Amino acid sequence: MRLEDLGYNDKLEQFRLDNNLDSFAIGRVIAEHKERYIVKTVNGEFEAEITGNMRFSAKSREDFPAVGDWVSLTTYESDFAVIHKIFPRFSIIKRQAVGQFGEVQIIATNVDYAFIVQAVDRDFNVNRLERYLTICNSSKVRPIMVLSKIDLIDKRRFSEIVESIKARIKNVPIIAISNESLDGYEAIKAIIEKGKTYCMLGSSGVGKSTLFNSLSGKPLMRTEAISKSTNKGRHVTSHRELTILENGGIIVDNPGMREVGIADSTSGLEITFDKIVSLSQHCKFKDCTHINETGCSVLDAVESGEIDRASYENYLKMEREKAHFESTLAERRRRDKKFGKIMKNFKKDMNKDKF
Ligand SMILES: Nc1nc2c(ncn2[C@@H]2O[C@H](COP(=O)(O)OP(=O)(O)OP(=O)(O)O)[C@@H](O)[C@H]2O)c(=O)[nH]1
Ligand SMILES: [Mg+2]
Ligand SMILES: [Zn+2]
């Protein structure tokens, strides 16, 4: 294996040279288990930890390695290593973690394309597609929608679903697949490019791992039948994992997500809802919220049917989440700054007492 097979490129090599990393091994994080990382290098896989310095100076979750990262590391023996530096990421997929508002979870980094997987049988939902799309758009990751389990519905229902998507989402490729009949597999294999990184996004039970396993040709991820009595998926995949496919593509499987909160989607929402955003420039009031103002071009377009009402409502909901996220983030920054000052004064006092 060469590093290029894992997605290594000239930009990363330039960073390595610029930072004098000759004495280090270079690898890509392929799995993460509670602050322990599996890093793949040309000399095999290493179980790695971060340096104490990296932990100590980390300001947020983003300062820790994540699956997809390129890192420099020092190897010990044949299978243990210490991660020394994280290379700059060209993309980072993150979401708002459930519960603790303000805490962001990294799904994967250095991803070129995301497969947004949604099953067509039950629970199909265009709002959720728009949500994942927004995350992709704010992450600089190109989205591809994958409709799974098409073996479970008839042709009529399938066209209905595709129409409902096309009414709201333009210019995003749709691939329909069945992991049972293998319909659509040729199409999905055909778009996977060598050396590019793909990431599976979607709710639990939609068939991400089944697809991941079939594509990789070896059973890497556990999959499980859905409980028949409740018809609810259990979360089967509990960690993220990156692997190289036979055709040279690189793919990351992910645990299903129950909730996909919007974190930092400044441009994400604008790209996903570009029509609403461009209409809003014609609203009478500059600070129009598009909820009840007169002379609102967005509301007019909803009334006339030019903009889908459900899409409009989904946009407003995510705008609110984004605003909430930004205000809690600002609050946290204020707190951290205050804490930083206290620590600085504390250290100064400590030094004074030294002599
Ligand atoms: N009928 C049918 N069943 C499928 C298909 N794809 C997956 N399944 C079944 O759906 C169940 C869940 O599949 P998984 O691949 O584990 O789903 P997942 O998205 O990885 O779920 P999490 O790991 O929990 O996020 C398994 O029982 C699969 O056999 C499909 O295309 N058609
Ligand atoms: Mg899974
Ligand atoms: Zn308006």
XYZ file of C-alpha atoms in Angstrom, residues 34-168:
135
model
C -12.380 6.755 23.132
C -9.207 8.766 22.592
C -7.394 5.776 21.107
C -6.882 5.912 17.405
C -6.064 3.352 14.769
C -3.689 4.927 12.280
C -2.885 3.291 8.964
C 0.595 3.860 7.528
C 2.700 2.217 4.830
C 4.129 0.034 7.593
C 0.790 -1.252 8.819
C -1.737 -0.155 11.410
C -0.831 1.355 14.750
C -2.808 1.918 17.887
C -2.056 5.507 18.768
C -2.493 8.046 21.513
C -1.997 11.782 21.377
C 0.836 13.607 23.087
C 0.146 15.129 26.482
C 0.879 18.490 24.949
C -1.830 18.061 22.337
C -4.350 17.133 25.001
C -3.309 19.995 27.225
C -3.468 22.669 24.568
C -6.694 21.426 22.975
C -9.376 24.104 23.109
C -12.223 22.088 21.635
C -13.137 18.730 20.170
C -11.759 19.876 16.841
C -8.228 19.951 18.218
C -8.303 16.175 18.694
C -7.785 13.677 15.874
C -10.832 12.306 14.090
C -11.449 9.560 11.576
C -10.165 10.741 8.206
C -7.341 12.866 9.622
C -3.811 12.813 8.335
C -1.313 12.794 11.190
C 2.403 12.643 11.834
C 3.365 10.094 14.430
C 6.219 8.410 16.223
C 5.958 4.647 16.168
C 7.076 2.355 18.961
C 7.523 -1.353 18.454
C 5.351 -2.748 15.724
C 1.923 -1.554 16.718
C 1.971 1.395 19.105
C 2.388 5.075 18.223
C 2.026 8.599 19.504
C 0.311 11.201 17.338
C 2.320 14.354 17.128
C 0.471 16.627 14.716
C -2.811 16.778 12.783
C -2.485 17.958 9.179
C -4.850 20.761 8.081
C -8.252 19.355 7.060
C -9.745 20.231 3.702
C -13.217 19.323 4.907
C -14.800 18.465 8.228
C -18.261 17.010 8.747
C -19.678 17.863 12.121
C -22.980 17.976 13.836
C -24.493 19.331 16.975
C -24.294 16.575 19.599
C -27.569 15.669 21.279
C -28.071 16.932 24.825
C -25.120 19.169 25.567
C -25.758 22.193 23.424
C -22.580 23.839 22.299
C -20.621 20.602 22.041
C -19.832 19.642 18.476
C -19.233 16.118 17.286
C -16.900 15.383 14.390
C -18.234 12.765 12.033
C -15.277 12.581 9.674
C -12.612 14.780 8.101
C -11.003 15.108 4.679
C -14.110 13.736 3.008
C -14.809 14.473 -0.666
C -18.326 13.078 -1.008
C -21.039 12.077 1.450
C -23.592 9.389 0.736
C -26.772 10.592 2.391
C -28.511 7.265 2.869
C -32.232 7.143 3.480
C -34.486 4.076 3.303
C -37.618 4.363 1.207
C -39.752 1.929 3.182
C -40.822 3.687 6.359
C -39.890 6.951 7.860
C -38.914 8.488 4.537
C -38.599 12.204 5.050
C -37.444 15.023 2.776
C -36.920 17.377 5.747
C -34.197 15.074 6.967
C -32.573 14.982 3.530
C -32.440 18.781 3.547
C -30.862 18.635 6.985
C -28.060 16.293 5.895
C -27.656 18.345 2.767
C -27.129 21.460 4.868
C -24.462 19.671 6.865
C -22.699 18.646 3.639
C -22.957 22.135 2.204
C -21.433 23.702 5.286
C -18.705 21.040 5.414
C -17.451 21.514 1.856
C -18.415 17.920 1.154
C -20.298 17.084 -2.035
C -23.570 15.239 -1.353
C -24.957 12.179 -3.141
C -28.390 10.956 -2.095
C -28.748 7.202 -1.785
C -32.263 5.814 -1.529
C -31.964 2.345 0.008
C -34.263 -0.676 0.377
C -36.048 -0.086 -2.914
C -36.856 -3.808 -2.920
C -39.492 -3.050 -0.287
C -41.674 -0.703 -2.372
C -43.348 -0.822 -5.778
C -42.514 1.329 -8.798
C -45.372 3.760 -8.186
C -44.333 4.549 -4.644
C -40.760 4.896 -5.818
C -41.644 7.528 -8.447
C -43.715 9.355 -5.835
C -40.698 9.550 -3.560
C -38.356 10.724 -6.299
C -40.868 13.409 -7.320
C -41.193 14.609 -3.722
C -37.435 14.999 -3.530
C -37.093 16.744 -6.876
C -39.765 19.272 -5.937
C -37.486 20.517 -3.177
